[in-house]
Amino acid sequence: MADLFVKYGYTPDKEAIDRSLDILSKNLENVVSPQVLKDCFSLMDLTSLKTTDTEESISKLVAKVNAFKADYPAYPLPASICVYPNFAGLVKSRREDPEVHVTTVAGCFPTSQSYVEVKVKECEMAVAAGADEIDIVLALNSFLSGDYAKAGSEIRAMRQAIDKAAAAQKRHVILKVILETGLLVTPEAIANASFLAMEEGADFIKTSTGKVDVNATPMAAYVMCQCIKAFYEHTGKKVGFKAAGGLSTAMDAVCYYSIVSSILGKDWLNKDLFRFGVSRLGNSLLSAIEQKTVAYF
C-alpha cells in the first residue's frame, strides 16, 4: 500500500524534526511555570494497568482522586482514571466528579493479538460497564506486514461497536488508538499509522502502551502532531494527541506540552485534545509545583 502521508501533503523530515526538537529542548526552562505544570496535571489520564491490580487497589486510587480537591483546592483534577476494562464499573460507581472520566484499555491490550470479534466484544462490554473513553492498540500484526486495509478495518469495527453501544446509552465514548511507536521505529511508519488511525475514526492518537522497551519519544510525538495538523488542514477534524509510556518527570510533561504547543497551537492545549497517560507523573508535577517531595498518588 502506498504511503498514506503523501495523500495529506506531508513527508517526515528527520533532520528538520531533530533540529526543531533541539531548539525546543533548549527552551524548556523558559516554558515551565507553575501554571503550565498545573495545566499538565489537568491533562493526565491517571493510570493503573498492573497485573496485580485488584478492586481494593483501584478503589484506593479513585478515593485519592475523590479527596484531591479537598487536599489541593488550588489544583485541577486529572482528566480521567485509566484502568483495565473489568474495573470500569468500579471506577464509575466510586468516582464523585463525572468530569473525571472513566478510561479503559480494550481490544486485547497491550498486544492486540486476538480475534477481531473478541476485541469488538471487549470494547462493547467496556462501554456497557461505563467507560467514557477507550484506548485500543493498532493491530501491528497486520500493519507491520503492510496490510493497512486489515489493520484499518479492525479500528473501524471497534469504532462502530463503541458508537453503537454508546448510542444505546445516549452518550458518546471517546476512542484513542495506540500506535506503539517504539515498535514502528521510522518517522514514515509512524506517519502512516497516524493517518490510518485518524481515517478510521480515532478521536485521539496515542504513542504507546507503556509495555514495550521503547515507549513515548519526542520524535514520535513530533511526527504524530505534524500528522494531526495535516489531517486537520485537509478534513477540518481536530484529532487529539496522547503521550504515554515512560513519562515520569515534570520536564517530560513540559517537553510534550511544548511539542503540542509549537505544532498545533493553543487550541490543542486542553483535555479535549491533549492527554498524558501516566502512573508516576502526578507526584512529580505536585513535587515540582510545591517545591518539595509529594507522594500523594
PDB file of C-alpha atoms in Angstrom:
ATOM      1  CA  MET A   1       0.000   0.000   0.000  1.00  0.00           C
ATOM      2  CA  ALA A   2       1.235   3.489  -0.847  1.00  0.00           C
ATOM      3  CA  ASP A   3       2.341   5.774   1.946  1.00  0.00           C
ATOM      4  CA  LEU A   4      -0.725   7.422   3.434  1.00  0.00           C
ATOM      5  CA  PHE A   5       1.163  10.564   4.396  1.00  0.00           C
ATOM      6  CA  VAL A   6       1.696  11.503   0.742  1.00  0.00           C
ATOM      7  CA  LYS A   7      -2.099  11.849   0.425  1.00  0.00           C
ATOM      8  CA  TYR A   8      -2.016  14.647   3.010  1.00  0.00           C
ATOM      9  CA  GLY A   9       0.921  16.546   1.519  1.00  0.00           C
ATOM     10  CA  TYR A  10       3.193  15.658   4.423  1.00  0.00           C
ATOM     11  CA  THR A  11       6.554  13.890   4.373  1.00  0.00           C
ATOM     12  CA  PRO A  12       8.517  13.388   7.592  1.00  0.00           C
ATOM     13  CA  ASP A  13      11.907  15.121   7.508  1.00  0.00           C
ATOM     14  CA  LYS A  14      14.013  13.569  10.262  1.00  0.00           C
ATOM     15  CA  GLU A  15      16.779  16.164  10.079  1.00  0.00           C
ATOM     16  CA  ALA A  16      14.301  19.038  10.331  1.00  0.00           C
ATOM     17  CA  ILE A  17      12.494  17.263  13.191  1.00  0.00           C
ATOM     18  CA  ASP A  18      15.782  16.777  15.058  1.00  0.00           C
ATOM     19  CA  ARG A  19      16.640  20.461  14.637  1.00  0.00           C
ATOM     20  CA  SER A  20      13.239  21.549  15.887  1.00  0.00           C
ATOM     21  CA  LEU A  21      13.419  19.230  18.885  1.00  0.00           C
ATOM     22  CA  ASP A  22      16.873  20.529  19.746  1.00  0.00           C
ATOM     23  CA  ILE A  23      15.553  24.109  19.766  1.00  0.00           C
ATOM     24  CA  LEU A  24      12.540  23.074  21.856  1.00  0.00           C
ATOM     25  CA  SER A  25      14.676  21.233  24.403  1.00  0.00           C
ATOM     26  CA  LYS A  26      16.913  24.248  24.894  1.00  0.00           C
ATOM     27  CA  ASN A  27      13.864  26.425  25.570  1.00  0.00           C
ATOM     28  CA  LEU A  28      12.070  24.225  28.126  1.00  0.00           C
ATOM     29  CA  GLU A  29      13.251  26.260  31.109  1.00  0.00           C
ATOM     30  CA  ASN A  30      11.547  29.284  29.547  1.00  0.00           C
ATOM     31  CA  VAL A  31       8.298  27.348  29.137  1.00  0.00           C
ATOM     32  CA  VAL A  32       7.994  25.741  32.563  1.00  0.00           C
ATOM     33  CA  SER A  33       5.942  27.587  35.184  1.00  0.00           C
ATOM     34  CA  PRO A  34       3.559  26.628  37.996  1.00  0.00           C
ATOM     35  CA  GLN A  35       0.610  27.289  35.686  1.00  0.00           C
ATOM     36  CA  VAL A  36       1.988  25.126  32.869  1.00  0.00           C
ATOM     37  CA  LEU A  37       2.644  22.340  35.373  1.00  0.00           C
ATOM     38  CA  LYS A  38      -0.932  22.627  36.680  1.00  0.00           C
ATOM     39  CA  ASP A  39      -2.190  22.554  33.094  1.00  0.00           C
ATOM     40  CA  CYS A  40      -0.209  19.362  32.538  1.00  0.00           C
ATOM     41  CA  PHE A  41      -1.755  17.894  35.692  1.00  0.00           C
ATOM     42  CA  SER A  42      -5.241  18.525  34.273  1.00  0.00           C
ATOM     43  CA  LEU A  43      -4.316  16.563  31.127  1.00  0.00           C
ATOM     44  CA  MET A  44      -3.444  13.331  32.938  1.00  0.00           C
ATOM     45  CA  ASP A  45      -5.154  10.012  32.406  1.00  0.00           C
ATOM     46  CA  LEU A  46      -4.135   8.744  35.841  1.00  0.00           C
ATOM     47  CA  THR A  47      -3.330   5.134  35.042  1.00  0.00           C
ATOM     48  CA  SER A  48      -3.085   1.783  36.784  1.00  0.00           C
ATOM     49  CA  LEU A  49      -2.521  -1.118  34.386  1.00  0.00           C
ATOM     50  CA  LYS A  50      -0.730  -3.667  36.520  1.00  0.00           C
ATOM     51  CA  THR A  51      -1.139  -7.432  36.629  1.00  0.00           C
ATOM     52  CA  THR A  52      -1.563  -7.037  40.380  1.00  0.00           C
ATOM     53  CA  ASP A  53      -4.450  -4.535  40.191  1.00  0.00           C
ATOM     54  CA  THR A  54      -7.335  -5.505  42.476  1.00  0.00           C
ATOM     55  CA  GLU A  55     -10.694  -3.996  43.368  1.00  0.00           C
ATOM     56  CA  GLU A  56      -9.084  -2.743  46.557  1.00  0.00           C
ATOM     57  CA  SER A  57      -6.126  -1.065  44.839  1.00  0.00           C
ATOM     58  CA  ILE A  58      -8.295   0.591  42.187  1.00  0.00           C
ATOM     59  CA  SER A  59     -10.761   1.741  44.848  1.00  0.00           C
ATOM     60  CA  LYS A  60      -7.879   3.379  46.726  1.00  0.00           C
ATOM     61  CA  LEU A  61      -6.794   5.199  43.564  1.00  0.00           C
ATOM     62  CA  VAL A  62     -10.321   6.500  42.981  1.00  0.00           C
ATOM     63  CA  ALA A  63     -10.550   7.569  46.627  1.00  0.00           C
ATOM     64  CA  LYS A  64      -7.386   9.618  46.269  1.00  0.00           C
ATOM     65  CA  VAL A  65      -8.811  11.380  43.232  1.00  0.00           C
ATOM     66  CA  ASN A  66     -12.091  11.994  45.086  1.00  0.00           C
ATOM     67  CA  ALA A  67     -10.203  13.585  48.000  1.00  0.00           C
ATOM     68  CA  PHE A  68      -7.792  15.558  45.875  1.00  0.00           C
ATOM     69  CA  LYS A  69      -9.739  18.855  45.664  1.00  0.00           C
ATOM     70  CA  ALA A  70     -10.101  18.988  49.434  1.00  0.00           C
ATOM     71  CA  ASP A  71      -6.384  18.398  49.887  1.00  0.00           C
ATOM     72  CA  TYR A  72      -5.247  20.632  46.998  1.00  0.00           C
ATOM     73  CA  PRO A  73      -8.051  23.136  46.317  1.00  0.00           C
ATOM     74  CA  ALA A  74      -5.908  25.302  44.024  1.00  0.00           C
ATOM     75  CA  TYR A  75      -5.264  22.429  41.614  1.00  0.00           C
ATOM     76  CA  PRO A  76      -7.334  20.978  38.768  1.00  0.00           C
ATOM     77  CA  LEU A  77      -8.439  17.358  38.787  1.00  0.00           C
ATOM     78  CA  PRO A  78      -6.858  14.868  36.378  1.00  0.00           C
ATOM     79  CA  ALA A  79      -8.769  14.282  33.156  1.00  0.00           C
ATOM     80  CA  SER A  80      -9.509  10.623  33.802  1.00  0.00           C
ATOM     81  CA  ILE A  81      -8.706   7.423  35.648  1.00  0.00           C
ATOM     82  CA  CYS A  82      -7.440   4.733  33.266  1.00  0.00           C
ATOM     83  CA  VAL A  83      -7.819   1.047  34.160  1.00  0.00           C
ATOM     84  CA  TYR A  84      -8.387  -2.382  32.665  1.00  0.00           C
ATOM     85  CA  PRO A  85     -11.951  -2.813  31.341  1.00  0.00           C
ATOM     86  CA  ASN A  86     -13.044  -5.134  34.144  1.00  0.00           C
ATOM     87  CA  PHE A  87     -12.640  -2.201  36.548  1.00  0.00           C
ATOM     88  CA  ALA A  88     -14.722   0.283  34.515  1.00  0.00           C
ATOM     89  CA  GLY A  89     -17.865  -0.232  36.573  1.00  0.00           C
ATOM     90  CA  LEU A  90     -15.944   0.111  39.817  1.00  0.00           C
ATOM     91  CA  VAL A  91     -14.403   3.433  38.818  1.00  0.00           C
ATOM     92  CA  LYS A  92     -17.743   4.715  37.523  1.00  0.00           C
ATOM     93  CA  SER A  93     -19.555   3.817  40.740  1.00  0.00           C
ATOM     94  CA  ARG A  94     -16.916   5.290  43.053  1.00  0.00           C
ATOM     95  CA  ARG A  95     -15.800   8.486  41.333  1.00  0.00           C
ATOM     96  CA  GLU A  96     -17.530  11.532  42.740  1.00  0.00           C
ATOM     97  CA  ASP A  97     -16.960  14.019  39.911  1.00  0.00           C
ATOM     98  CA  PRO A  98     -18.170  12.952  36.434  1.00  0.00           C
ATOM     99  CA  GLU A  99     -15.710  15.444  34.947  1.00  0.00           C
ATOM    100  CA  VAL A 100     -13.086  12.829  35.802  1.00  0.00           C
ATOM    101  CA  HIS A 101     -13.720  10.353  33.013  1.00  0.00           C
ATOM    102  CA  VAL A 102     -13.573   6.577  33.210  1.00  0.00           C
ATOM    103  CA  THR A 103     -10.942   5.457  30.703  1.00  0.00           C
ATOM    104  CA  THR A 104     -10.293   1.809  29.948  1.00  0.00           C
ATOM    105  CA  VAL A 105      -7.945  -0.037  27.669  1.00  0.00           C
ATOM    106  CA  ALA A 106      -9.635  -2.643  25.478  1.00  0.00           C
ATOM    107  CA  GLY A 107      -9.280  -4.526  22.216  1.00  0.00           C
ATOM    108  CA  CYS A 108      -6.889  -7.063  23.780  1.00  0.00           C
ATOM    109  CA  PHE A 109      -4.449  -4.509  25.141  1.00  0.00           C
ATOM    110  CA  PRO A 110      -1.449  -4.365  25.041  1.00  0.00           C
ATOM    111  CA  THR A 111      -0.672  -6.632  22.056  1.00  0.00           C
ATOM    112  CA  SER A 112      -3.927  -6.550  20.061  1.00  0.00           C
ATOM    113  CA  GLN A 113      -3.225 -10.201  19.286  1.00  0.00           C
ATOM    114  CA  SER A 114      -6.591 -11.928  19.135  1.00  0.00           C
ATOM    115  CA  TYR A 115      -9.698 -12.359  17.041  1.00  0.00           C
ATOM    116  CA  VAL A 116     -11.319  -9.115  15.967  1.00  0.00           C
ATOM    117  CA  GLU A 117     -14.610 -10.435  17.356  1.00  0.00           C
ATOM    118  CA  VAL A 118     -13.002 -10.671  20.804  1.00  0.00           C
ATOM    119  CA  LYS A 119     -11.622  -7.139  20.517  1.00  0.00           C
ATOM    120  CA  VAL A 120     -15.018  -5.782  19.494  1.00  0.00           C
ATOM    121  CA  LYS A 121     -16.800  -7.599  22.323  1.00  0.00           C
ATOM    122  CA  GLU A 122     -14.360  -6.260  24.914  1.00  0.00           C
ATOM    123  CA  CYS A 123     -14.990  -2.720  23.671  1.00  0.00           C
ATOM    124  CA  GLU A 124     -18.763  -3.221  23.835  1.00  0.00           C
ATOM    125  CA  MET A 125     -18.533  -4.591  27.379  1.00  0.00           C
ATOM    126  CA  ALA A 126     -16.336  -1.684  28.491  1.00  0.00           C
ATOM    127  CA  VAL A 127     -18.887   0.820  27.214  1.00  0.00           C
ATOM    128  CA  ALA A 128     -21.734  -1.093  28.857  1.00  0.00           C
ATOM    129  CA  ALA A 129     -19.814  -1.002  32.144  1.00  0.00           C
ATOM    130  CA  GLY A 130     -19.472   2.768  31.979  1.00  0.00           C
ATOM    131  CA  ALA A 131     -16.279   3.655  30.109  1.00  0.00           C
ATOM    132  CA  ASP A 132     -16.247   7.237  28.860  1.00  0.00           C
ATOM    133  CA  GLU A 133     -13.075   6.664  26.846  1.00  0.00           C
ATOM    134  CA  ILE A 134     -11.491   3.554  25.368  1.00  0.00           C
ATOM    135  CA  ASP A 135      -7.848   3.093  24.363  1.00  0.00           C
ATOM    136  CA  ILE A 136      -7.167   0.338  21.819  1.00  0.00           C
ATOM    137  CA  VAL A 137      -3.946  -0.776  20.131  1.00  0.00           C
ATOM    138  CA  LEU A 138      -3.285  -0.707  16.399  1.00  0.00           C
ATOM    139  CA  ALA A 139      -3.091  -4.286  15.062  1.00  0.00           C
ATOM    140  CA  LEU A 140       0.645  -4.378  14.427  1.00  0.00           C
ATOM    141  CA  ASN A 141       0.430  -7.958  13.143  1.00  0.00           C
ATOM    142  CA  SER A 142      -1.355  -6.555  10.086  1.00  0.00           C
ATOM    143  CA  PHE A 143       0.240  -3.108   9.940  1.00  0.00           C
ATOM    144  CA  LEU A 144       3.844  -4.330  10.039  1.00  0.00           C
ATOM    145  CA  SER A 145       3.005  -6.848   7.294  1.00  0.00           C
ATOM    146  CA  GLY A 146       1.884  -3.969   5.089  1.00  0.00           C
ATOM    147  CA  ASP A 147      -1.797  -4.906   5.288  1.00  0.00           C
ATOM    148  CA  TYR A 148      -3.068  -1.449   6.182  1.00  0.00           C
ATOM    149  CA  ALA A 149      -6.561  -2.335   4.990  1.00  0.00           C
ATOM    150  CA  LYS A 150      -6.915  -5.099   7.566  1.00  0.00           C
ATOM    151  CA  ALA A 151      -5.392  -3.017  10.359  1.00  0.00           C
ATOM    152  CA  GLY A 152      -7.752  -0.197   9.467  1.00  0.00           C
ATOM    153  CA  SER A 153     -10.780  -2.468   9.302  1.00  0.00           C
ATOM    154  CA  GLU A 154     -10.171  -3.579  12.897  1.00  0.00           C
ATOM    155  CA  ILE A 155     -10.096   0.014  14.125  1.00  0.00           C
ATOM    156  CA  ARG A 156     -13.271   0.689  12.153  1.00  0.00           C
ATOM    157  CA  ALA A 157     -15.015  -2.371  13.616  1.00  0.00           C
ATOM    158  CA  MET A 158     -14.197  -1.283  17.164  1.00  0.00           C
ATOM    159  CA  ARG A 159     -15.191   2.318  16.424  1.00  0.00           C
ATOM    160  CA  GLN A 160     -18.564   1.178  15.127  1.00  0.00           C
ATOM    161  CA  ALA A 161     -19.142  -1.165  18.064  1.00  0.00           C
ATOM    162  CA  ILE A 162     -18.239   1.549  20.573  1.00  0.00           C
ATOM    163  CA  ASP A 163     -20.535   4.052  18.876  1.00  0.00           C
ATOM    164  CA  LYS A 164     -23.433   1.594  18.791  1.00  0.00           C
ATOM    165  CA  ALA A 165     -23.034   0.638  22.453  1.00  0.00           C
ATOM    166  CA  ALA A 166     -22.690   4.282  23.475  1.00  0.00           C
ATOM    167  CA  ALA A 167     -25.733   5.333  21.440  1.00  0.00           C
ATOM    168  CA  ALA A 168     -27.795   2.762  23.325  1.00  0.00           C
ATOM    169  CA  GLN A 169     -26.915   4.746  26.459  1.00  0.00           C
ATOM    170  CA  LYS A 170     -27.471   8.068  24.682  1.00  0.00           C
ATOM    171  CA  ARG A 171     -23.878   9.208  25.051  1.00  0.00           C
ATOM    172  CA  HIS A 172     -20.585   9.437  23.141  1.00  0.00           C
ATOM    173  CA  VAL A 173     -17.460   7.469  24.017  1.00  0.00           C
ATOM    174  CA  ILE A 174     -14.012   8.714  23.005  1.00  0.00           C
ATOM    175  CA  LEU A 175     -11.737   6.345  21.084  1.00  0.00           C
ATOM    176  CA  LYS A 176      -7.954   6.570  21.391  1.00  0.00           C
ATOM    177  CA  VAL A 177      -5.766   4.445  19.116  1.00  0.00           C
ATOM    178  CA  ILE A 178      -2.336   3.456  20.428  1.00  0.00           C
ATOM    179  CA  LEU A 179       0.244   3.246  17.647  1.00  0.00           C
ATOM    180  CA  GLU A 180       3.048   1.640  19.717  1.00  0.00           C
ATOM    181  CA  THR A 181       5.516   3.988  18.058  1.00  0.00           C
ATOM    182  CA  GLY A 182       8.585   2.405  19.649  1.00  0.00           C
ATOM    183  CA  LEU A 183       7.950  -0.674  17.503  1.00  0.00           C
ATOM    184  CA  LEU A 184       7.231   1.342  14.353  1.00  0.00           C
ATOM    185  CA  VAL A 185      10.716   2.879  14.571  1.00  0.00           C
ATOM    186  CA  THR A 186      10.762   5.136  11.491  1.00  0.00           C
ATOM    187  CA  PRO A 187       9.063   8.516  11.101  1.00  0.00           C
ATOM    188  CA  GLU A 188       7.445   7.251   7.903  1.00  0.00           C
ATOM    189  CA  ALA A 189       5.838   4.261   9.626  1.00  0.00           C
ATOM    190  CA  ILE A 190       4.642   6.473  12.485  1.00  0.00           C
ATOM    191  CA  ALA A 191       3.104   8.879   9.978  1.00  0.00           C
ATOM    192  CA  ASN A 192       1.334   6.096   8.081  1.00  0.00           C
ATOM    193  CA  ALA A 193      -0.056   4.671  11.332  1.00  0.00           C
ATOM    194  CA  SER A 194      -1.179   8.120  12.456  1.00  0.00           C
ATOM    195  CA  PHE A 195      -3.129   8.834   9.281  1.00  0.00           C
ATOM    196  CA  LEU A 196      -4.598   5.312   9.180  1.00  0.00           C
ATOM    197  CA  ALA A 197      -5.931   5.630  12.736  1.00  0.00           C
ATOM    198  CA  MET A 198      -7.363   9.088  12.088  1.00  0.00           C
ATOM    199  CA  GLU A 199      -9.032   7.998   8.848  1.00  0.00           C
ATOM    200  CA  GLU A 200     -10.714   5.121  10.670  1.00  0.00           C
ATOM    201  CA  GLY A 201     -12.236   7.367  13.328  1.00  0.00           C
ATOM    202  CA  ALA A 202      -9.745   7.840  16.153  1.00  0.00           C
ATOM    203  CA  ASP A 203     -10.594  10.766  18.417  1.00  0.00           C
ATOM    204  CA  PHE A 204      -7.010  10.646  19.719  1.00  0.00           C
ATOM    205  CA  ILE A 205      -3.828   9.012  18.536  1.00  0.00           C
ATOM    206  CA  LYS A 206      -1.580   7.773  21.329  1.00  0.00           C
ATOM    207  CA  THR A 207       2.111   6.938  21.355  1.00  0.00           C
ATOM    208  CA  SER A 208       2.467   3.774  23.385  1.00  0.00           C
ATOM    209  CA  THR A 209       1.116   1.134  25.728  1.00  0.00           C
ATOM    210  CA  GLY A 210       3.958   1.549  28.212  1.00  0.00           C
ATOM    211  CA  LYS A 211       4.510  -2.200  27.917  1.00  0.00           C
ATOM    212  CA  VAL A 212       7.414  -2.323  25.424  1.00  0.00           C
ATOM    213  CA  ASP A 213      11.088  -1.375  25.600  1.00  0.00           C
ATOM    214  CA  VAL A 214      10.714   1.958  23.751  1.00  0.00           C
ATOM    215  CA  ASN A 215       7.619   3.972  24.574  1.00  0.00           C
ATOM    216  CA  ALA A 216       6.877   7.685  24.042  1.00  0.00           C
ATOM    217  CA  THR A 217       9.663   9.691  22.421  1.00  0.00           C
ATOM    218  CA  PRO A 218       9.763  13.359  21.396  1.00  0.00           C
ATOM    219  CA  MET A 219      10.438  12.320  17.791  1.00  0.00           C
ATOM    220  CA  ALA A 220       7.329  10.159  17.639  1.00  0.00           C
ATOM    221  CA  ALA A 221       5.257  12.899  19.272  1.00  0.00           C
ATOM    222  CA  TYR A 222       6.551  15.473  16.806  1.00  0.00           C
ATOM    223  CA  VAL A 223       5.629  13.329  13.793  1.00  0.00           C
ATOM    224  CA  MET A 224       2.197  12.495  15.220  1.00  0.00           C
ATOM    225  CA  CYS A 225       1.428  16.151  15.893  1.00  0.00           C
ATOM    226  CA  GLN A 226       2.516  17.118  12.390  1.00  0.00           C
ATOM    227  CA  CYS A 227       0.166  14.431  11.055  1.00  0.00           C
ATOM    228  CA  ILE A 228      -2.682  15.717  13.220  1.00  0.00           C
ATOM    229  CA  LYS A 229      -2.086  19.200  11.807  1.00  0.00           C
ATOM    230  CA  ALA A 230      -2.044  17.954   8.204  1.00  0.00           C
ATOM    231  CA  PHE A 231      -5.191  15.875   8.807  1.00  0.00           C
ATOM    232  CA  TYR A 232      -6.973  18.879  10.304  1.00  0.00           C
ATOM    233  CA  GLU A 233      -5.962  21.096   7.371  1.00  0.00           C
ATOM    234  CA  HIS A 234      -7.379  18.549   4.912  1.00  0.00           C
ATOM    235  CA  THR A 235     -10.509  17.424   6.740  1.00  0.00           C
ATOM    236  CA  GLY A 236     -11.364  20.090   9.305  1.00  0.00           C
ATOM    237  CA  LYS A 237     -11.429  17.402  12.027  1.00  0.00           C
ATOM    238  CA  LYS A 238      -9.413  18.033  15.182  1.00  0.00           C
ATOM    239  CA  VAL A 239      -7.865  14.829  16.486  1.00  0.00           C
ATOM    240  CA  GLY A 240      -6.247  14.718  19.919  1.00  0.00           C
ATOM    241  CA  PHE A 241      -2.758  13.592  20.918  1.00  0.00           C
ATOM    242  CA  LYS A 242      -1.857  11.393  23.895  1.00  0.00           C
ATOM    243  CA  ALA A 243       1.688  10.790  25.100  1.00  0.00           C
ATOM    244  CA  ALA A 244       2.070   7.651  27.203  1.00  0.00           C
ATOM    245  CA  GLY A 245       4.780   5.312  28.351  1.00  0.00           C
ATOM    246  CA  GLY A 246       7.850   6.399  30.273  1.00  0.00           C
ATOM    247  CA  LEU A 247       6.660   9.881  31.262  1.00  0.00           C
ATOM    248  CA  SER A 248       7.736  10.316  34.869  1.00  0.00           C
ATOM    249  CA  THR A 249       9.199  13.802  35.407  1.00  0.00           C
ATOM    250  CA  ALA A 250       7.706  17.272  35.277  1.00  0.00           C
ATOM    251  CA  MET A 251      10.121  18.199  32.495  1.00  0.00           C
ATOM    252  CA  ASP A 252       8.966  15.182  30.460  1.00  0.00           C
ATOM    253  CA  ALA A 253       5.480  16.681  30.557  1.00  0.00           C
ATOM    254  CA  VAL A 254       6.756  20.156  29.658  1.00  0.00           C
ATOM    255  CA  CYS A 255       8.633  18.689  26.690  1.00  0.00           C
ATOM    256  CA  TYR A 256       5.471  17.163  25.198  1.00  0.00           C
ATOM    257  CA  TYR A 257       3.459  20.245  26.124  1.00  0.00           C
ATOM    258  CA  SER A 258       5.966  22.310  24.129  1.00  0.00           C
ATOM    259  CA  ILE A 259       5.747  19.988  21.122  1.00  0.00           C
ATOM    260  CA  VAL A 260       1.953  20.187  21.034  1.00  0.00           C
ATOM    261  CA  SER A 261       2.002  23.948  21.559  1.00  0.00           C
ATOM    262  CA  SER A 262       4.583  24.600  18.839  1.00  0.00           C
ATOM    263  CA  ILE A 263       2.910  22.463  16.155  1.00  0.00           C
ATOM    264  CA  LEU A 264      -0.799  22.540  16.960  1.00  0.00           C
ATOM    265  CA  GLY A 265      -1.129  25.748  18.956  1.00  0.00           C
ATOM    266  CA  LYS A 266      -3.193  26.802  21.930  1.00  0.00           C
ATOM    267  CA  ASP A 267      -6.402  25.211  20.624  1.00  0.00           C
ATOM    268  CA  TRP A 268      -4.925  21.797  21.485  1.00  0.00           C
ATOM    269  CA  LEU A 269      -3.726  22.664  24.992  1.00  0.00           C
ATOM    270  CA  ASN A 270      -6.772  21.259  26.792  1.00  0.00           C
ATOM    271  CA  LYS A 271      -8.018  17.862  27.884  1.00  0.00           C
ATOM    272  CA  ASP A 272     -10.366  17.562  24.915  1.00  0.00           C
ATOM    273  CA  LEU A 273      -7.376  17.304  22.571  1.00  0.00           C
ATOM    274  CA  PHE A 274      -4.290  16.522  24.655  1.00  0.00           C
ATOM    275  CA  ARG A 275      -3.586  13.867  27.279  1.00  0.00           C
ATOM    276  CA  PHE A 276      -0.791  12.194  29.195  1.00  0.00           C
ATOM    277  CA  GLY A 277      -1.097   8.515  30.104  1.00  0.00           C
ATOM    278  CA  VAL A 278       0.763   8.296  33.404  1.00  0.00           C
ATOM    279  CA  SER A 279       1.182   6.447  36.676  1.00  0.00           C
ATOM    280  CA  ARG A 280       4.094   8.386  38.228  1.00  0.00           C
ATOM    281  CA  LEU A 281       3.789  11.854  36.702  1.00  0.00           C
ATOM    282  CA  GLY A 282       1.141  13.150  39.128  1.00  0.00           C
ATOM    283  CA  ASN A 283       3.502  13.063  42.088  1.00  0.00           C
ATOM    284  CA  SER A 284       6.321  14.562  40.011  1.00  0.00           C
ATOM    285  CA  LEU A 285       4.157  17.503  38.961  1.00  0.00           C
ATOM    286  CA  LEU A 286       2.931  18.068  42.511  1.00  0.00           C
ATOM    287  CA  SER A 287       6.512  17.938  43.807  1.00  0.00           C
ATOM    288  CA  ALA A 288       7.730  20.398  41.165  1.00  0.00           C
ATOM    289  CA  ILE A 289       4.967  22.896  41.927  1.00  0.00           C
ATOM    290  CA  GLU A 290       5.163  22.540  45.709  1.00  0.00           C
ATOM    291  CA  GLN A 291       8.974  22.551  45.634  1.00  0.00           C
ATOM    292  CA  LYS A 292       9.102  19.534  47.954  1.00  0.00           C
ATOM    293  CA  THR A 293       8.663  15.798  47.619  1.00  0.00           C
ATOM    294  CA  VAL A 294       4.988  14.862  47.385  1.00  0.00           C
ATOM    295  CA  ALA A 295       3.790  11.242  47.252  1.00  0.00           C
ATOM    296  CA  TYR A 296       0.035  11.696  47.017  1.00  0.00           C
ATOM    297  CA  PHE A 297      -0.861   9.080  44.411  1.00  0.00           C
TER     298      PHE A 297
END
